[in-house]
mmCIF file of C-alpha atoms in Angstrom:
data_model
loop_
_atom_site.group_PDB
_atom_site.id
_atom_site.type_symbol
_atom_site.label_atom_id
_atom_site.label_comp_id
_atom_site.label_asym_id
_atom_site.label_seq_id
_atom_site.Cartn_x
_atom_site.Cartn_y
_atom_site.Cartn_z
ATOM 1 C CA MET A 1 11.638 8.428 19.684
ATOM 2 C CA ALA A 2 8.938 10.892 20.563
ATOM 3 C CA VAL A 3 9.406 14.686 20.382
ATOM 4 C CA VAL A 4 12.268 16.450 18.590
ATOM 5 C CA ALA A 5 12.207 20.239 19.059
ATOM 6 C CA LEU A 6 14.083 22.579 16.723
ATOM 7 C CA LEU A 7 14.673 26.240 17.447
ATOM 8 C CA SER A 8 17.128 29.048 16.731
ATOM 9 C CA ALA A 9 18.645 31.951 18.615
ATOM 10 C CA LYS A 10 17.712 34.711 16.169
ATOM 11 C CA GLY A 11 18.067 35.535 12.507
ATOM 12 C CA SER A 12 17.350 32.923 9.840
ATOM 13 C CA PRO A 13 19.503 29.800 10.208
ATOM 14 C CA GLY A 14 16.819 27.697 8.533
ATOM 15 C CA VAL A 15 14.781 26.105 11.333
ATOM 16 C CA THR A 16 11.648 25.561 9.245
ATOM 17 C CA THR A 17 13.627 24.374 6.213
ATOM 18 C CA ALA A 18 15.521 21.900 8.401
ATOM 19 C CA ALA A 19 12.335 20.718 10.122
ATOM 20 C CA LEU A 20 10.594 20.150 6.802
ATOM 21 C CA ALA A 21 13.610 18.339 5.310
ATOM 22 C CA LEU A 22 13.728 16.040 8.345
ATOM 23 C CA THR A 23 9.986 15.385 8.168
ATOM 24 C CA LEU A 24 10.017 14.424 4.489
ATOM 25 C CA THR A 25 12.884 11.960 4.991
ATOM 26 C CA TRP A 26 12.150 10.701 8.515
ATOM 27 C CA GLY A 27 12.714 7.015 9.239
ATOM 28 C CA GLY A 28 9.178 6.442 10.520
ATOM 29 C CA ARG A 29 5.795 8.104 10.771
ATOM 30 C CA CYS A 30 6.044 11.685 11.961
ATOM 31 C CA VAL A 31 4.114 14.908 12.415
ATOM 32 C CA LEU A 32 5.705 18.297 11.848
ATOM 33 C CA ALA A 33 4.091 20.621 14.402
ATOM 34 C CA GLU A 34 4.536 24.337 13.731
ATOM 35 C CA CYS A 35 4.880 25.652 17.287
ATOM 36 C CA ASP A 36 6.468 28.985 16.384
ATOM 37 C CA PRO A 37 4.646 31.792 18.284
ATOM 38 C CA ALA A 38 5.606 34.135 15.441
ATOM 39 C CA GLY A 39 3.485 32.061 13.060
ATOM 40 C CA GLY A 40 3.900 29.125 10.713
ATOM 41 C CA SER A 41 5.220 29.511 7.175
ATOM 42 C CA ILE A 42 4.786 26.119 5.487
ATOM 43 C CA GLN A 43 1.206 26.715 4.394
ATOM 44 C CA ALA A 44 2.079 29.917 2.528
ATOM 45 C CA GLY A 45 5.482 28.612 1.426
ATOM 46 C CA TYR A 46 5.993 24.927 0.614
ATOM 47 C CA LEU A 47 2.229 24.281 0.258
ATOM 48 C CA ALA A 48 1.715 27.504 -1.725
ATOM 49 C CA GLY A 49 -1.370 28.542 0.236
ATOM 50 C CA ALA A 50 -3.284 25.396 -0.649
ATOM 51 C CA LEU A 51 -4.863 24.975 2.793
ATOM 52 C CA PRO A 52 -7.825 26.590 4.542
ATOM 53 C CA ALA A 53 -6.650 29.068 7.160
ATOM 54 C CA ASP A 54 -8.806 27.514 9.910
ATOM 55 C CA ARG A 55 -6.818 24.304 10.200
ATOM 56 C CA GLY A 56 -3.967 23.735 12.614
ATOM 57 C CA ILE A 57 -2.655 24.152 16.124
ATOM 58 C CA ARG A 58 -4.826 27.155 16.954
ATOM 59 C CA GLU A 59 -7.956 25.060 16.421
ATOM 60 C CA LEU A 60 -6.631 22.485 18.892
ATOM 61 C CA ALA A 61 -5.921 25.231 21.418
ATOM 62 C CA VAL A 62 -9.409 26.718 21.039
ATOM 63 C CA ALA A 63 -11.001 23.286 21.460
ATOM 64 C CA GLU A 64 -8.927 22.652 24.598
ATOM 65 C CA LEU A 65 -9.930 26.025 26.041
ATOM 66 C CA ARG A 66 -13.580 25.072 25.438
ATOM 67 C CA GLY A 67 -13.020 21.998 27.617
ATOM 68 C CA GLU A 68 -12.891 19.556 24.722
ATOM 69 C CA GLN A 69 -10.255 16.860 24.180
ATOM 70 C CA ILE A 70 -7.315 17.462 21.841
ATOM 71 C CA ARG A 71 -7.550 13.880 20.575
ATOM 72 C CA ASP A 72 -11.106 14.466 19.342
ATOM 73 C CA HIS A 73 -9.918 17.202 16.963
ATOM 74 C CA TRP A 74 -6.399 15.984 16.192
ATOM 75 C CA TRP A 75 -6.775 14.221 12.847
ATOM 76 C CA ALA A 76 -8.998 16.908 11.354
ATOM 77 C CA GLN A 77 -6.223 19.481 11.817
ATOM 78 C CA LEU A 78 -3.467 17.563 10.011
ATOM 79 C CA VAL A 79 -2.294 17.854 6.407
ATOM 80 C CA ASP A 80 -0.607 15.047 4.497
ATOM 81 C CA LEU A 81 2.711 16.249 3.079
ATOM 82 C CA TRP A 82 3.708 13.181 1.112
ATOM 83 C CA GLN A 83 1.657 11.098 -1.324
ATOM 84 C CA GLN A 84 -1.411 10.895 0.944
ATOM 85 C CA ARG A 85 0.073 7.984 2.879
ATOM 86 C CA ARG A 86 -0.441 9.420 6.390
ATOM 87 C CA GLU A 87 3.269 9.053 7.101
ATOM 88 C CA ARG A 88 4.472 12.677 6.752
ATOM 89 C CA LEU A 89 1.896 14.958 8.364
ATOM 90 C CA LEU A 90 1.788 18.670 9.138
ATOM 91 C CA LEU A 91 0.060 20.412 12.010
ATOM 92 C CA PRO A 92 -0.051 23.980 10.627
ATOM 93 C CA GLY A 93 0.911 26.821 12.921
ATOM 94 C CA ILE A 94 -0.891 30.041 13.683
ATOM 95 C CA THR A 95 -1.223 32.527 10.832
ATOM 96 C CA ASP A 96 -0.824 35.687 12.926
ATOM 97 C CA PRO A 97 1.492 36.268 15.925
ATOM 98 C CA ALA A 98 -1.463 37.895 17.674
ATOM 99 C CA GLN A 99 -2.992 34.409 17.916
ATOM 100 C CA SER A 100 -0.153 33.179 20.136
ATOM 101 C CA GLY A 101 -2.148 34.201 23.213
ATOM 102 C CA ALA A 102 -4.544 31.330 22.535
ATOM 103 C CA LEU A 103 -1.635 28.878 22.711
ATOM 104 C CA ARG A 104 -0.037 30.121 25.937
ATOM 105 C CA PRO A 105 -2.521 28.473 28.367
ATOM 106 C CA VAL A 106 -2.461 25.084 26.616
ATOM 107 C CA TRP A 107 1.204 24.468 25.755
ATOM 108 C CA ASP A 108 1.497 22.016 28.657
ATOM 109 C CA ARG A 109 -1.374 19.874 27.393
ATOM 110 C CA LEU A 110 -0.235 20.093 23.780
ATOM 111 C CA ALA A 111 3.274 19.036 24.800
ATOM 112 C CA ALA A 112 1.928 16.063 26.769
ATOM 113 C CA PHE A 113 -0.231 15.044 23.808
ATOM 114 C CA PHE A 114 2.756 15.231 21.435
ATOM 115 C CA ALA A 115 4.814 13.029 23.761
ATOM 116 C CA GLY A 116 2.005 10.485 23.969
ATOM 117 C CA LEU A 117 1.847 9.995 20.194
ATOM 118 C CA GLU A 118 4.887 7.721 20.464
ATOM 119 C CA HIS A 119 2.619 5.180 22.134
ATOM 120 C CA ALA A 120 -0.438 5.717 19.932
ATOM 121 C CA GLU A 121 -1.687 3.247 17.355
ATOM 122 C CA PRO A 122 -0.243 3.912 14.868
ATOM 123 C CA ALA A 123 2.706 5.598 16.555
ATOM 124 C CA TYR A 124 4.094 8.944 15.397
ATOM 125 C CA ASP A 125 7.141 10.996 16.268
ATOM 126 C CA VAL A 126 6.725 14.772 16.468
ATOM 127 C CA ILE A 127 9.172 17.272 14.994
ATOM 128 C CA ALA A 128 8.319 20.595 16.626
ATOM 129 C CA ASP A 129 9.371 23.776 14.816
ATOM 130 C CA CYS A 130 9.630 26.131 17.796
ATOM 131 C CA GLY A 131 10.966 29.110 15.839
ATOM 132 C CA ARG A 132 13.251 31.646 17.469
ATOM 133 C CA LEU A 133 14.023 31.725 21.159
ATOM 134 C CA ALA A 134 14.085 35.536 21.021
ATOM 135 C CA VAL A 135 10.292 35.947 21.080
ATOM 136 C CA ALA A 136 7.960 36.957 23.873
ATOM 137 C CA ASP A 137 6.420 33.535 24.537
ATOM 138 C CA PRO A 138 8.543 30.558 23.428
ATOM 139 C CA PRO A 139 6.720 27.201 23.703
ATOM 140 C CA TRP A 140 8.747 26.178 26.756
ATOM 141 C CA PRO A 141 6.591 23.182 27.760
ATOM 142 C CA VAL A 142 7.306 21.575 24.367
ATOM 143 C CA LEU A 143 11.036 22.042 24.959
ATOM 144 C CA TYR A 144 10.810 20.616 28.476
ATOM 145 C CA ARG A 145 9.056 17.474 27.188
ATOM 146 C CA ALA A 146 11.262 16.994 24.118
ATOM 147 C CA ASP A 147 13.619 14.029 23.810
ATOM 148 C CA ALA A 148 15.926 16.162 21.680
ATOM 149 C CA VAL A 149 16.200 19.958 21.835
ATOM 150 C CA LEU A 150 18.251 20.964 18.813
ATOM 151 C CA LEU A 151 19.471 24.530 18.477
ATOM 152 C CA VAL A 152 19.879 25.276 14.765
ATOM 153 C CA VAL A 153 23.058 27.250 14.157
ATOM 154 C CA ARG A 154 25.354 28.328 11.329
ATOM 155 C CA ALA A 155 29.009 27.287 11.627
ATOM 156 C CA THR A 156 30.232 30.883 11.449
ATOM 157 C CA LEU A 157 31.555 33.317 14.038
ATOM 158 C CA PRO A 158 28.371 35.473 13.875
ATOM 159 C CA GLY A 159 26.281 32.313 14.109
ATOM 160 C CA MET A 160 28.112 31.114 17.201
ATOM 161 C CA SER A 161 27.982 34.575 18.743
ATOM 162 C CA ALA A 162 24.203 34.711 18.310
ATOM 163 C CA ALA A 163 23.835 31.187 19.708
ATOM 164 C CA LEU A 164 25.809 31.764 22.934
ATOM 165 C CA PRO A 165 23.099 33.625 24.907
ATOM 166 C CA ALA A 166 20.477 31.188 23.612
ATOM 167 C CA VAL A 167 22.543 28.260 24.887
ATOM 168 C CA ARG A 168 22.824 29.909 28.306
ATOM 169 C CA THR A 169 19.067 30.494 28.432
ATOM 170 C CA LEU A 170 18.270 26.943 27.320
ATOM 171 C CA LYS A 171 20.621 25.406 29.858
ATOM 172 C CA ALA A 172 19.170 27.515 32.656
ATOM 173 C CA GLN A 173 15.537 26.830 31.750
ATOM 174 C CA LEU A 174 15.955 23.091 31.104
ATOM 175 C CA THR A 175 17.820 22.674 34.382
ATOM 176 C CA GLU A 176 15.386 24.772 36.400
ATOM 177 C CA HIS A 177 12.381 22.800 35.132
ATOM 178 C CA GLY A 178 13.934 19.390 35.718
ATOM 179 C CA ALA A 179 14.428 18.449 32.074
ATOM 180 C CA GLY A 180 18.214 18.206 32.372
ATOM 181 C CA LEU A 181 20.724 18.953 29.644
ATOM 182 C CA SER A 182 20.993 15.540 27.978
ATOM 183 C CA ALA A 183 18.370 16.490 25.366
ATOM 184 C CA LEU A 184 20.265 19.589 24.254
ATOM 185 C CA GLY A 185 22.270 19.453 21.029
ATOM 186 C CA LEU A 186 23.183 21.429 17.939
ATOM 187 C CA LEU A 187 21.955 21.056 14.375
ATOM 188 C CA VAL A 188 24.503 22.809 12.159
ATOM 189 C CA THR A 189 23.052 24.025 8.865
ATOM 190 C CA GLY A 190 24.278 25.591 5.654
ATOM 191 C CA ALA A 191 27.719 26.716 4.614
ATOM 192 C CA GLY A 192 30.127 27.843 7.318
ATOM 193 C CA ASP A 193 33.766 28.637 7.898
ATOM 194 C CA GLN A 194 34.106 26.846 11.252
ATOM 195 C CA PRO A 195 34.510 23.068 11.800
ATOM 196 C CA ALA A 196 31.713 21.368 13.719
ATOM 197 C CA ARG A 197 34.094 20.455 16.547
ATOM 198 C CA VAL A 198 34.927 24.148 17.039
ATOM 199 C CA VAL A 199 31.225 25.027 17.159
ATOM 200 C CA ALA A 200 30.651 22.318 19.780
ATOM 201 C CA GLN A 201 33.649 23.474 21.835
ATOM 202 C CA GLN A 202 32.689 27.129 21.746
ATOM 203 C CA LEU A 203 29.059 26.521 22.675
ATOM 204 C CA GLN A 204 29.763 23.587 25.008
ATOM 205 C CA VAL A 205 26.957 21.625 23.360
ATOM 206 C CA PRO A 206 27.396 18.523 21.170
ATOM 207 C CA VAL A 207 26.742 18.678 17.440
ATOM 208 C CA VAL A 208 24.098 16.040 16.790
ATOM 209 C CA ALA A 209 23.795 16.429 13.008
ATOM 210 C CA GLN A 210 24.721 18.662 10.084
ATOM 211 C CA LEU A 211 22.740 19.720 7.015
ATOM 212 C CA PRO A 212 24.611 21.086 3.985
ATOM 213 C CA ASP A 213 24.148 24.202 1.932
ATOM 214 C CA ASP A 214 21.753 23.166 -0.866
ATOM 215 C CA PRO A 215 20.107 26.304 -2.307
ATOM 216 C CA ARG A 216 17.878 24.468 -4.789
ATOM 217 C CA SER A 217 16.343 22.149 -2.191
ATOM 218 C CA ALA A 218 16.047 24.985 0.319
ATOM 219 C CA ARG A 219 14.206 27.099 -2.265
ATOM 220 C CA VAL A 220 11.725 24.278 -2.934
ATOM 221 C CA LEU A 221 11.125 23.733 0.785
ATOM 222 C CA CYS A 222 10.542 27.460 1.262
ATOM 223 C CA HIS A 223 8.465 28.226 -1.835
ATOM 224 C CA GLY A 224 7.061 24.931 -3.113
ATOM 225 C CA GLY A 225 7.918 22.529 -5.887
ATOM 226 C CA SER A 226 9.171 18.987 -6.299
ATOM 227 C CA VAL A 227 11.629 17.731 -3.668
ATOM 228 C CA ARG A 228 14.408 15.530 -5.043
ATOM 229 C CA LEU A 229 15.178 13.073 -2.250
ATOM 230 C CA ASN A 230 18.615 12.329 -3.712
ATOM 231 C CA ALA A 231 19.660 16.005 -3.482
ATOM 232 C CA PRO A 232 22.262 16.945 -0.838
ATOM 233 C CA LEU A 233 19.897 18.433 1.751
ATOM 234 C CA PRO A 234 17.249 15.654 1.779
ATOM 235 C CA ARG A 235 19.981 13.012 1.664
ATOM 236 C CA ALA A 236 21.722 14.532 4.699
ATOM 237 C CA ALA A 237 18.381 14.915 6.493
ATOM 238 C CA ALA A 238 17.687 11.206 6.011
ATOM 239 C CA GLY A 239 21.058 10.432 7.576
ATOM 240 C CA ALA A 240 20.379 12.857 10.416
ATOM 241 C CA TYR A 241 17.482 10.651 11.532
ATOM 242 C CA HIS A 242 19.933 8.015 12.751
ATOM 243 C CA ALA A 243 22.099 10.605 14.535
ATOM 244 C CA ILE A 244 19.043 12.084 16.270
ATOM 245 C CA ALA A 245 17.814 8.597 17.234
ATOM 246 C CA SER A 246 21.211 7.898 18.774
ATOM 247 C CA HIS A 247 21.035 11.186 20.699
ATOM 248 C CA VAL A 248 17.599 10.233 22.039
ATOM 249 C CA ARG A 249 18.805 6.762 23.039
ATOM 250 C CA ALA A 250 21.707 8.297 24.945
ATOM 251 C CA ARG A 251 19.351 10.701 26.740
ATOM 252 C CA ARG A 252 16.947 7.948 27.715
ATOM 253 C CA ALA A 253 19.807 5.810 28.936
ATOM 254 C CA VAL A 254 20.648 8.662 31.305
ATOM 255 C CA LEU A 255 17.008 8.863 32.360
ATOM 256 C CA HIS A 256 16.670 5.037 32.510
ATOM 257 C CA GLN A 257 13.764 5.121 30.081
ATOM 258 C CA PRO A 258 13.155 2.629 27.279
ATOM 259 C CA VAL A 259 13.405 3.863 23.707
ATOM 260 C CA THR A 260 11.957 2.393 20.547
ATOM 261 C CA THR A 261 13.035 3.297 17.047
ATOM 262 C CA PRO A 262 10.140 3.313 14.556
ATOM 263 C CA PRO A 263 10.489 1.044 11.550
ATOM 264 C CA THR A 264 11.932 2.503 8.385
ATOM 265 C CA VAL A 265 9.248 3.046 5.770
ATOM 266 C CA PRO A 266 9.696 3.724 2.047
ATOM 267 C CA HIS A 267 9.439 7.349 0.948
ATOM 268 C CA GLY A 268 7.966 6.599 -2.453
#
């Protein structure tokens, strides 16, 4: 796999919580890139403000605008999320929405760099937290280059209602820019009163994976603490890796591209 982009229509269906749960249980090396133009939240939340504010995606954008190479600054901007093993890494997002202007001119090059990490040595997948679609400047180039574009949605009538216009926009933009619709899928999160098949039928988009309602794990991922990997949310996230890999394989079969699944590594 290469790039998996998560985003939501509006509200708070748990994009960042889902992205972090997937990252901590991923079946291979991965980088969680906070691409939300509204600003990242993991540094102040899960990491409890333990990082310097001048580390992250904005620094890469500034370096690129100076004519420097992203690869020359890449490793210095990453944070190890899990036991200092360089397997679960974070690229922190901007700290102020006003900084999103620095990202706008370089999204194309950042997206291309993310996609290329699949072939780096060592190889990494990228899970891109793209935030809400209902912002002024969504990171469209990241979505166009993604192998999986997963709209995070609640299995409720209000959740589906909010997702409908986002689905229309995504389908139009992905088609117009030649990305096709085979990457598009749904990640259903939390408690809901609608079956997944109904959500898929109503939105006309396949459900790729589901993550359960697990308030304790969600609270830890939002505010910091010890993650229990055998809890419902992390356990389901680990299983979602295989579903997402299958979705990517199906997309690449359509595109006639080879796909490699990274080796499973222990989580400690």
